[in-house]
PDB file of C-alpha atoms in Angstrom:
ATOM      1  CA  MET A   1      98.971  43.202  94.422  1.00 50.00           C
ATOM      2  CA  ALA A   2     101.993  44.866  95.754  1.00 54.00           C
ATOM      3  CA  ALA A   3     101.674  48.519  96.596  1.00 73.00           C
ATOM      4  CA  MET A   4     101.865  50.748  93.584  1.00 83.00           C
ATOM      5  CA  GLY A   5     104.277  53.550  93.081  1.00 85.00           C
ATOM      6  CA  ASN A   6     107.064  53.620  95.648  1.00 90.00           C
ATOM      7  CA  PRO A   7     109.470  55.157  93.115  1.00 94.00           C
ATOM      8  CA  MET A   8     113.186  54.933  93.839  1.00 93.00           C
ATOM      9  CA  VAL A   9     116.121  56.686  92.205  1.00 95.00           C
ATOM     10  CA  ARG A  10     119.713  55.881  93.119  1.00 94.00           C
ATOM     11  CA  MET A  11     122.982  57.353  91.940  1.00 94.00           C
ATOM     12  CA  ALA A  12     126.414  58.165  93.287  1.00 94.00           C
ATOM     13  CA  SER A  13     126.265  61.022  95.796  1.00 94.00           C
ATOM     14  CA  HIS A  14     129.646  62.408  94.747  1.00 94.00           C
ATOM     15  CA  ALA A  15     131.376  62.584  91.399  1.00 95.00           C
ATOM     16  CA  LYS A  16     134.222  64.362  89.665  1.00 95.00           C
ATOM     17  CA  LYS A  17     133.287  66.966  87.096  1.00 94.00           C
ATOM     18  CA  GLY A  18     132.787  65.331  83.718  1.00 92.00           C
ATOM     19  CA  GLN A  19     132.484  61.838  85.146  1.00 95.00           C
ATOM     20  CA  ILE A  20     129.715  59.669  83.746  1.00 95.00           C
ATOM     21  CA  VAL A  21     127.551  58.288  86.531  1.00 96.00           C
ATOM     22  CA  GLU A  22     124.917  55.596  86.356  1.00 96.00           C
ATOM     23  CA  VAL A  23     121.398  56.343  87.555  1.00 96.00           C
ATOM     24  CA  ARG A  24     119.215  53.398  88.548  1.00 96.00           C
ATOM     25  CA  SER A  25     115.506  53.510  89.198  1.00 96.00           C
ATOM     26  CA  LEU A  26     112.648  51.258  90.180  1.00 95.00           C
ATOM     27  CA  ILE A  27     108.909  51.741  90.544  1.00 95.00           C
ATOM     28  CA  MET A  28     106.037  49.432  91.398  1.00 93.00           C
ATOM     29  CA  ASN A  29     103.444  49.099  88.639  1.00 90.00           C
ATOM     30  CA  PRO A  30     101.576  46.038  87.358  1.00 90.00           C
ATOM     31  CA  MET A  31     102.339  46.840  83.685  1.00 91.00           C
ATOM     32  CA  THR A  32      99.416  44.745  82.469  1.00 90.00           C
ATOM     33  CA  THR A  33      98.999  44.489  78.696  1.00 88.00           C
ATOM     34  CA  GLY A  34      95.234  44.329  78.344  1.00 84.00           C
ATOM     35  CA  LEU A  35      95.655  41.040  76.460  1.00 84.00           C
ATOM     36  CA  SER A  36      95.701  38.509  79.256  1.00 83.00           C
ATOM     37  CA  LYS A  37      92.710  37.182  81.149  1.00 83.00           C
ATOM     38  CA  ASN A  38      92.113  36.662  84.830  1.00 84.00           C
ATOM     39  CA  LYS A  39      90.913  33.395  86.321  1.00 86.00           C
ATOM     40  CA  ALA A  40      87.288  34.279  85.565  1.00 87.00           C
ATOM     41  CA  GLY A  41      88.120  34.616  81.876  1.00 85.00           C
ATOM     42  CA  LYS A  42      87.715  38.388  81.795  1.00 88.00           C
ATOM     43  CA  LEU A  43      90.353  40.545  80.173  1.00 87.00           C
ATOM     44  CA  ILE A  44      92.600  42.365  82.638  1.00 86.00           C
ATOM     45  CA  PRO A  45      92.650  45.993  81.458  1.00 87.00           C
ATOM     46  CA  ALA A  46      95.891  47.520  80.278  1.00 89.00           C
ATOM     47  CA  HIS A  47      97.570  49.418  83.065  1.00 90.00           C
ATOM     48  CA  PHE A  48     101.124  50.459  82.409  1.00 92.00           C
ATOM     49  CA  ILE A  49     103.604  53.307  82.645  1.00 94.00           C
ATOM     50  CA  GLN A  50     103.782  55.180  79.364  1.00 94.00           C
ATOM     51  CA  THR A  51     106.360  57.880  79.927  1.00 95.00           C
ATOM     52  CA  VAL A  52     109.336  58.492  82.161  1.00 96.00           C
ATOM     53  CA  THR A  53     110.837  61.960  82.153  1.00 96.00           C
ATOM     54  CA  VAL A  54     114.137  62.868  83.754  1.00 96.00           C
ATOM     55  CA  THR A  55     115.271  66.363  84.609  1.00 96.00           C
ATOM     56  CA  PHE A  56     118.468  67.614  86.198  1.00 96.00           C
ATOM     57  CA  ASN A  57     118.208  70.946  88.032  1.00 95.00           C
ATOM     58  CA  ASN A  58     114.814  71.297  86.308  1.00 95.00           C
ATOM     59  CA  LYS A  59     116.364  71.050  82.846  1.00 95.00           C
ATOM     60  CA  PRO A  60     115.257  68.090  80.674  1.00 95.00           C
ATOM     61  CA  LEU A  61     117.875  65.320  80.605  1.00 96.00           C
ATOM     62  CA  CYS A  62     116.120  62.464  78.844  1.00 95.00           C
ATOM     63  CA  ASN A  63     112.743  60.810  78.532  1.00 95.00           C
ATOM     64  CA  VAL A  64     111.453  57.369  77.728  1.00 96.00           C
ATOM     65  CA  ASP A  65     108.255  56.108  76.131  1.00 95.00           C
ATOM     66  CA  TRP A  66     107.235  52.621  77.165  1.00 94.00           C
ATOM     67  CA  SER A  67     104.823  50.038  75.828  1.00 93.00           C
ATOM     68  CA  THR A  68     103.210  47.163  77.662  1.00 92.00           C
ATOM     69  CA  ALA A  69     106.282  45.059  76.774  1.00 92.00           C
ATOM     70  CA  ILE A  70     108.173  46.479  79.747  1.00 94.00           C
ATOM     71  CA  SER A  71     108.189  44.110  82.713  1.00 93.00           C
ATOM     72  CA  ALA A  72     106.084  44.619  85.817  1.00 92.00           C
ATOM     73  CA  ASN A  73     107.687  46.882  88.420  1.00 93.00           C
ATOM     74  CA  PRO A  74     109.957  48.441  85.819  1.00 95.00           C
ATOM     75  CA  TYR A  75     113.655  48.888  86.454  1.00 96.00           C
ATOM     76  CA  LEU A  76     115.515  51.476  84.408  1.00 96.00           C
ATOM     77  CA  ALA A  77     119.180  52.394  84.414  1.00 97.00           C
ATOM     78  CA  PHE A  78     120.869  55.067  82.337  1.00 96.00           C
ATOM     79  CA  LYS A  79     123.877  57.376  82.483  1.00 96.00           C
ATOM     80  CA  MET A  80     124.465  61.040  83.043  1.00 95.00           C
ATOM     81  CA  ARG A  81     127.538  63.225  82.648  1.00 95.00           C
ATOM     82  CA  ALA A  82     128.088  64.984  85.978  1.00 95.00           C
ATOM     83  CA  GLU A  83     128.848  68.614  85.185  1.00 93.00           C
ATOM     84  CA  GLU A  84     127.416  70.392  88.215  1.00 94.00           C
ATOM     85  CA  SER A  85     125.976  69.631  91.614  1.00 96.00           C
ATOM     86  CA  GLY A  86     122.253  69.359  91.714  1.00 95.00           C
ATOM     87  CA  THR A  87     119.142  67.254  91.878  1.00 96.00           C
ATOM     88  CA  LEU A  88     117.894  64.731  89.400  1.00 96.00           C
ATOM     89  CA  GLU A  89     114.162  64.174  89.286  1.00 96.00           C
ATOM     90  CA  MET A  90     112.360  61.321  87.569  1.00 96.00           C
ATOM     91  CA  THR A  91     108.632  61.366  86.855  1.00 96.00           C
ATOM     92  CA  TRP A  92     106.640  58.316  85.800  1.00 95.00           C
ATOM     93  CA  LYS A  93     103.162  58.589  84.253  1.00 94.00           C
ATOM     94  CA  ASP A  94     100.805  55.701  83.591  1.00 92.00           C
ATOM     95  CA  ASN A  95      97.719  55.353  81.414  1.00 91.00           C
ATOM     96  CA  THR A  96      95.304  55.748  84.327  1.00 89.00           C
ATOM     97  CA  ASN A  97      96.505  59.242  85.248  1.00 89.00           C
ATOM     98  CA  GLY A  98      98.937  57.937  87.834  1.00 91.00           C
ATOM     99  CA  VAL A  99     101.946  60.187  88.383  1.00 93.00           C
ATOM    100  CA  TRP A 100     104.909  59.484  90.644  1.00 94.00           C
ATOM    101  CA  SER A 101     108.233  61.196  91.029  1.00 95.00           C
ATOM    102  CA  SER A 102     111.425  60.749  92.967  1.00 96.00           C
ATOM    103  CA  LYS A 103     114.678  62.662  93.365  1.00 95.00           C
ATOM    104  CA  ALA A 104     118.361  62.012  93.911  1.00 96.00           C
ATOM    105  CA  SER A 105     121.123  64.528  94.533  1.00 96.00           C
ATOM    106  CA  ILE A 106     124.747  64.611  93.493  1.00 96.00           C
ATOM    107  CA  THR A 107     127.680  66.753  94.566  1.00 96.00           C
ATOM    108  CA  VAL A 108     130.179  67.428  91.827  1.00 94.00           C
ATOM    109  CA  ALA A 109     133.694  68.356  92.871  1.00 87.00           C
TER     110      ALA A 109
ATOM    111  CA  MET B   1      99.516  61.411 100.056  1.00 47.00           C
ATOM    112  CA  GLU B   2      95.855  61.677  99.131  1.00 49.00           C
ATOM    113  CA  LYS B   3      96.790  60.799  95.579  1.00 53.00           C
ATOM    114  CA  MET B   4      98.694  57.695  96.632  1.00 52.00           C
ATOM    115  CA  LYS B   5      95.680  56.348  98.423  1.00 58.00           C
ATOM    116  CA  ARG B   6      93.572  56.895  95.377  1.00 56.00           C
ATOM    117  CA  ARG B   7      96.099  55.028  93.202  1.00 55.00           C
ATOM    118  CA  LYS B   8      96.178  52.139  95.567  1.00 55.00           C
ATOM    119  CA  PHE B   9      92.431  51.977  95.618  1.00 52.00           C
ATOM    120  CA  LEU B  10      92.242  52.060  91.833  1.00 49.00           C
ATOM    121  CA  GLY B  11      94.839  49.310  91.563  1.00 51.00           C
ATOM    122  CA  ILE B  12      93.056  47.033  93.966  1.00 50.00           C
ATOM    123  CA  SER B  13      89.710  47.639  92.319  1.00 48.00           C
ATOM    124  CA  ALA B  14      91.040  47.216  88.764  1.00 50.00           C
ATOM    125  CA  ALA B  15      90.030  43.553  88.612  1.00 47.00           C
ATOM    126  CA  GLY B  16      86.585  44.426  89.904  1.00 46.00           C
ATOM    127  CA  VAL B  17      86.175  47.139  87.292  1.00 45.00           C
ATOM    128  CA  ALA B  18      87.050  44.651  84.561  1.00 45.00           C
ATOM    129  CA  ALA B  19      84.391  42.280  85.826  1.00 44.00           C
ATOM    130  CA  VAL B  20      81.766  45.018  85.923  1.00 43.00           C
ATOM    131  CA  ALA B  21      82.617  46.380  82.506  1.00 43.00           C
ATOM    132  CA  GLY B  22      82.538  42.839  81.224  1.00 41.00           C
ATOM    133  CA  SER B  23      83.314  43.773  77.673  1.00 41.00           C
ATOM    134  CA  GLY B  24      86.792  43.288  76.257  1.00 42.00           C
ATOM    135  CA  VAL B  25      85.953  45.783  73.539  1.00 42.00           C
ATOM    136  CA  LEU B  26      85.146  48.566  75.931  1.00 43.00           C
ATOM    137  CA  MET B  27      88.306  48.432  78.021  1.00 46.00           C
ATOM    138  CA  PRO B  28      90.916  49.369  75.394  1.00 47.00           C
ATOM    139  CA  ALA B  29      88.868  52.422  74.513  1.00 45.00           C
ATOM    140  CA  ILE B  30      88.951  53.581  78.109  1.00 47.00           C
ATOM    141  CA  ALA B  31      92.677  52.920  78.332  1.00 46.00           C
ATOM    142  CA  ASN B  32      93.374  54.912  75.177  1.00 50.00           C
ATOM    143  CA  ALA B  33      91.380  57.849  76.430  1.00 50.00           C
ATOM    144  CA  ALA B  34      93.851  58.249  79.267  1.00 74.00           C
ATOM    145  CA  ASN B  35      97.051  58.051  77.218  1.00 87.00           C
ATOM    146  CA  VAL B  36      99.761  60.352  78.530  1.00 88.00           C
ATOM    147  CA  ALA B  37     100.170  63.441  76.331  1.00 85.00           C
ATOM    148  CA  GLY B  38     102.960  63.006  73.805  1.00 85.00           C
ATOM    149  CA  TRP B  39     102.995  59.210  74.014  1.00 90.00           C
ATOM    150  CA  PRO B  40     103.323  57.925  70.413  1.00 90.00           C
ATOM    151  CA  ALA B  41     100.262  55.672  70.394  1.00 90.00           C
ATOM    152  CA  ALA B  42     100.470  54.751  66.691  1.00 90.00           C
ATOM    153  CA  ALA B  43     103.965  53.281  66.925  1.00 91.00           C
ATOM    154  CA  PHE B  44     103.219  51.445  70.159  1.00 92.00           C
ATOM    155  CA  ASP B  45      99.895  50.066  68.953  1.00 90.00           C
ATOM    156  CA  ALA B  46     101.358  48.686  65.716  1.00 91.00           C
ATOM    157  CA  LYS B  47     100.850  44.938  65.612  1.00 91.00           C
ATOM    158  CA  ALA B  48     103.680  43.947  63.253  1.00 93.00           C
ATOM    159  CA  LEU B  49     107.383  44.741  63.277  1.00 93.00           C
ATOM    160  CA  ASP B  50     107.340  46.511  59.904  1.00 93.00           C
ATOM    161  CA  ALA B  51     104.457  48.759  60.919  1.00 93.00           C
ATOM    162  CA  ALA B  52     106.024  49.515  64.286  1.00 93.00           C
ATOM    163  CA  MET B  53     109.324  50.458  62.635  1.00 94.00           C
ATOM    164  CA  LYS B  54     107.589  52.520  59.981  1.00 92.00           C
ATOM    165  CA  ASP B  55     105.648  54.449  62.632  1.00 91.00           C
ATOM    166  CA  SER B  56     108.644  55.048  64.884  1.00 92.00           C
ATOM    167  CA  ILE B  57     111.613  55.517  62.538  1.00 92.00           C
ATOM    168  CA  ASP B  58     109.879  55.811  59.145  1.00 90.00           C
ATOM    169  CA  THR B  59     111.743  52.917  57.539  1.00 91.00           C
ATOM    170  CA  THR B  60     111.792  49.149  57.824  1.00 90.00           C
ATOM    171  CA  SER B  61     115.395  48.412  56.906  1.00 88.00           C
ATOM    172  CA  VAL B  62     118.251  49.820  58.936  1.00 92.00           C
ATOM    173  CA  LYS B  63     121.914  49.001  58.385  1.00 92.00           C
ATOM    174  CA  VAL B  64     123.482  46.991  61.177  1.00 94.00           C
ATOM    175  CA  SER B  65     126.299  48.908  62.813  1.00 94.00           C
ATOM    176  CA  PRO B  66     128.965  47.480  65.149  1.00 94.00           C
ATOM    177  CA  LYS B  67     128.589  50.669  67.200  1.00 94.00           C
ATOM    178  CA  VAL B  68     125.226  49.632  68.612  1.00 95.00           C
ATOM    179  CA  HIS B  69     125.646  47.019  71.333  1.00 96.00           C
ATOM    180  CA  LEU B  70     122.617  45.053  72.447  1.00 96.00           C
ATOM    181  CA  THR B  71     123.099  42.732  75.386  1.00 95.00           C
ATOM    182  CA  ALA B  72     120.420  40.196  76.213  1.00 94.00           C
ATOM    183  CA  PRO B  73     120.585  36.679  77.604  1.00 94.00           C
ATOM    184  CA  THR B  74     120.658  33.877  75.006  1.00 93.00           C
ATOM    185  CA  ILE B  75     118.312  31.880  77.227  1.00 92.00           C
ATOM    186  CA  ALA B  76     115.720  33.617  79.389  1.00 90.00           C
ATOM    187  CA  GLU B  77     114.157  31.497  82.096  1.00 83.00           C
ATOM    188  CA  ASN B  78     111.334  33.959  82.476  1.00 85.00           C
ATOM    189  CA  GLY B  79     109.908  35.703  79.441  1.00 87.00           C
ATOM    190  CA  ALA B  80     108.168  38.195  81.725  1.00 89.00           C
ATOM    191  CA  ALA B  81     111.438  39.863  82.701  1.00 91.00           C
ATOM    192  CA  VAL B  82     114.287  39.694  80.218  1.00 93.00           C
ATOM    193  CA  PRO B  83     117.115  42.083  81.096  1.00 94.00           C
ATOM    194  CA  VAL B  84     118.267  44.061  78.073  1.00 95.00           C
ATOM    195  CA  THR B  85     121.131  46.543  77.872  1.00 96.00           C
ATOM    196  CA  VAL B  86     121.755  48.897  74.972  1.00 96.00           C
ATOM    197  CA  ASP B  87     125.004  50.813  74.655  1.00 95.00           C
ATOM    198  CA  VAL B  88     125.924  52.939  71.641  1.00 95.00           C
ATOM    199  CA  ASP B  89     129.536  53.915  70.858  1.00 94.00           C
ATOM    200  CA  HIS B  90     128.923  57.428  69.688  1.00 94.00           C
ATOM    201  CA  PRO B  91     130.073  60.833  70.901  1.00 93.00           C
ATOM    202  CA  MET B  92     127.541  62.702  73.002  1.00 94.00           C
ATOM    203  CA  THR B  93     128.342  66.335  72.257  1.00 94.00           C
ATOM    204  CA  ALA B  94     125.905  69.187  71.815  1.00 92.00           C
ATOM    205  CA  ASP B  95     125.997  68.991  68.004  1.00 93.00           C
ATOM    206  CA  ASP B  96     126.476  65.256  67.506  1.00 94.00           C
ATOM    207  CA  TYR B  97     124.719  62.810  69.793  1.00 95.00           C
ATOM    208  CA  ILE B  98     122.394  59.838  69.894  1.00 95.00           C
ATOM    209  CA  GLU B  99     118.908  61.281  70.064  1.00 95.00           C
ATOM    210  CA  SER B 100     116.831  58.114  70.411  1.00 95.00           C
ATOM    211  CA  VAL B 101     117.143  54.390  70.828  1.00 96.00           C
ATOM    212  CA  TYR B 102     114.207  52.170  69.892  1.00 96.00           C
ATOM    213  CA  LEU B 103     113.877  48.624  71.132  1.00 96.00           C
ATOM    214  CA  TYR B 104     111.869  46.009  69.243  1.00 95.00           C
ATOM    215  CA  VAL B 105     110.838  42.413  69.872  1.00 94.00           C
ATOM    216  CA  ASP B 106     109.910  40.955  66.481  1.00 93.00           C
ATOM    217  CA  HIS B 107     106.817  38.911  67.297  1.00 92.00           C
ATOM    218  CA  ASN B 108     105.466  40.482  70.450  1.00 91.00           C
ATOM    219  CA  PRO B 109     101.804  41.525  70.138  1.00 91.00           C
ATOM    220  CA  THR B 110     103.117  45.094  69.869  1.00 92.00           C
ATOM    221  CA  PRO B 111     106.748  44.875  68.698  1.00 94.00           C
ATOM    222  CA  LEU B 112     107.947  48.315  69.819  1.00 95.00           C
ATOM    223  CA  ALA B 113     108.908  47.905  73.476  1.00 94.00           C
ATOM    224  CA  SER B 114     110.596  51.157  74.363  1.00 94.00           C
ATOM    225  CA  ALA B 115     111.755  54.455  72.906  1.00 95.00           C
ATOM    226  CA  PHE B 116     114.505  56.198  74.865  1.00 96.00           C
ATOM    227  CA  HIS B 117     115.228  59.827  74.020  1.00 96.00           C
ATOM    228  CA  PHE B 118     118.635  61.079  75.124  1.00 95.00           C
ATOM    229  CA  SER B 119     120.269  64.463  75.327  1.00 95.00           C
ATOM    230  CA  ALA B 120     123.982  65.245  75.005  1.00 94.00           C
ATOM    231  CA  ASN B 121     124.162  65.622  78.797  1.00 94.00           C
ATOM    232  CA  ASN B 122     123.605  61.901  79.229  1.00 94.00           C
ATOM    233  CA  GLY B 123     127.260  61.481  78.271  1.00 93.00           C
ATOM    234  CA  GLN B 124     126.630  57.991  76.956  1.00 94.00           C
ATOM    235  CA  ALA B 125     123.742  56.470  75.054  1.00 95.00           C
ATOM    236  CA  TYR B 126     123.148  53.639  77.472  1.00 95.00           C
ATOM    237  CA  PHE B 127     120.162  52.133  79.172  1.00 96.00           C
ATOM    238  CA  GLN B 128     119.141  48.942  80.873  1.00 96.00           C
ATOM    239  CA  ALA B 129     115.570  47.754  81.262  1.00 96.00           C
ATOM    240  CA  ARG B 130     113.609  44.547  81.628  1.00 95.00           C
ATOM    241  CA  ILE B 131     111.236  43.558  78.863  1.00 94.00           C
ATOM    242  CA  LYS B 132     108.548  40.953  78.295  1.00 92.00           C
ATOM    243  CA  MET B 133     108.847  38.423  75.496  1.00 91.00           C
ATOM    244  CA  ALA B 134     105.945  36.268  74.360  1.00 87.00           C
ATOM    245  CA  LYS B 135     108.173  33.478  73.004  1.00 89.00           C
ATOM    246  CA  THR B 136     111.645  32.736  71.670  1.00 92.00           C
ATOM    247  CA  ASP B 137     112.282  35.701  69.454  1.00 93.00           C
ATOM    248  CA  MET B 138     114.657  38.302  68.065  1.00 94.00           C
ATOM    249  CA  VAL B 139     115.366  41.515  69.947  1.00 95.00           C
ATOM    250  CA  ARG B 140     116.759  44.475  68.061  1.00 94.00           C
ATOM    251  CA  ALA B 141     117.714  48.038  68.878  1.00 96.00           C
ATOM    252  CA  VAL B 142     117.835  50.972  66.489  1.00 96.00           C
ATOM    253  CA  ALA B 143     119.727  54.151  67.367  1.00 96.00           C
ATOM    254  CA  LYS B 144     119.068  57.502  65.746  1.00 95.00           C
ATOM    255  CA  THR B 145     121.510  60.413  65.866  1.00 95.00           C
ATOM    256  CA  ASN B 146     120.384  64.023  66.115  1.00 94.00           C
ATOM    257  CA  LYS B 147     121.196  64.265  62.389  1.00 93.00           C
ATOM    258  CA  GLY B 148     118.736  61.485  61.617  1.00 92.00           C
ATOM    259  CA  VAL B 149     121.276  58.748  60.866  1.00 94.00           C
ATOM    260  CA  LEU B 150     119.921  55.319  61.796  1.00 95.00           C
ATOM    261  CA  MET B 151     122.018  52.439  63.076  1.00 95.00           C
ATOM    262  CA  ALA B 152     120.766  49.019  64.100  1.00 95.00           C
ATOM    263  CA  SER B 153     122.227  46.506  66.484  1.00 95.00           C
ATOM    264  CA  LYS B 154     122.804  42.946  65.413  1.00 94.00           C
ATOM    265  CA  PRO B 155     119.456  41.264  66.147  1.00 93.00           C
ATOM    266  CA  GLN B 156     119.849  38.917  69.063  1.00 94.00           C
ATOM    267  CA  GLU B 157     117.835  35.796  69.634  1.00 94.00           C
ATOM    268  CA  VAL B 158     116.561  35.148  73.138  1.00 94.00           C
ATOM    269  CA  LYS B 159     115.276  31.654  73.835  1.00 93.00           C
ATOM    270  CA  VAL B 160     112.328  31.822  76.178  1.00 90.00           C
ATOM    271  CA  THR B 161     111.775  28.598  78.081  1.00 83.00           C
ATOM    272  CA  ILE B 162     108.205  28.084  79.176  1.00 65.00           C
ATOM    273  CA  GLY B 163     107.315  25.994  82.181  1.00 47.00           C
ATOM    274  CA  GLY B 164     110.872  24.760  82.515  1.00 44.00           C
ATOM    275  CA  CYS B 165     113.328  25.174  85.328  1.00 48.00           C
ATOM    276  CA  GLY B 166     115.972  26.984  83.386  1.00 41.00           C
ATOM    277  CA  GLY B 167     116.241  24.121  80.858  1.00 39.00           C
TER     278      GLY B 167
END
């Protein structure tokens, strides 16, 4: 299994005020459903990211709830209106108490 | 750092734990016990599309609106990672914005795949993610405004080819 976690957040480092920028993110997680079996015929337990929360300058921006139907090593892209310079932080939580977070900064002119 | 090591260890040992526990009945109970606070378990655990829609948006029929754009491939070579993009043509101002977008796959074991909750500061109700699809199926997105108005995308069929080389 690939290493877990390793969260990444990417977005433009500079933007004009009011511009809508795309934020892209990736994290390593097996996202198993709990329905499939391993080679020995035993069920592989569900292990997946359930929530992703995004804040900008510590204020909530958006959040996502996920089911097991999201692919392994989930990629997520969304948009944000750049109104002020600051730091965007994403936090992923999985169903086995795993928590990861990553940040990206933007300078708004 | 300490935490990361622990995660890694848990991940590697997950298969071993399954073998020890042995029982398929026991495992889901353990998984549920660790659900993240606020995660809507009822909607995500629903086994049929109608139930999943009822639990997430409280209705099973939503009018299709040309404002909700769902982009998915017509043929997916790999049902384990189908790229899906949802884009809603709707203003994103403080008093009128898209609050949530729900994504469903009709016949997946649990049809509700994702629930994205926006704020006006997102500027655009847009997201891209990769989803799993058990078989050739319909994908649909439902957007909800902060006033509770529901709009559905045109359902899109994605053909999932199994064992083929892109055929």
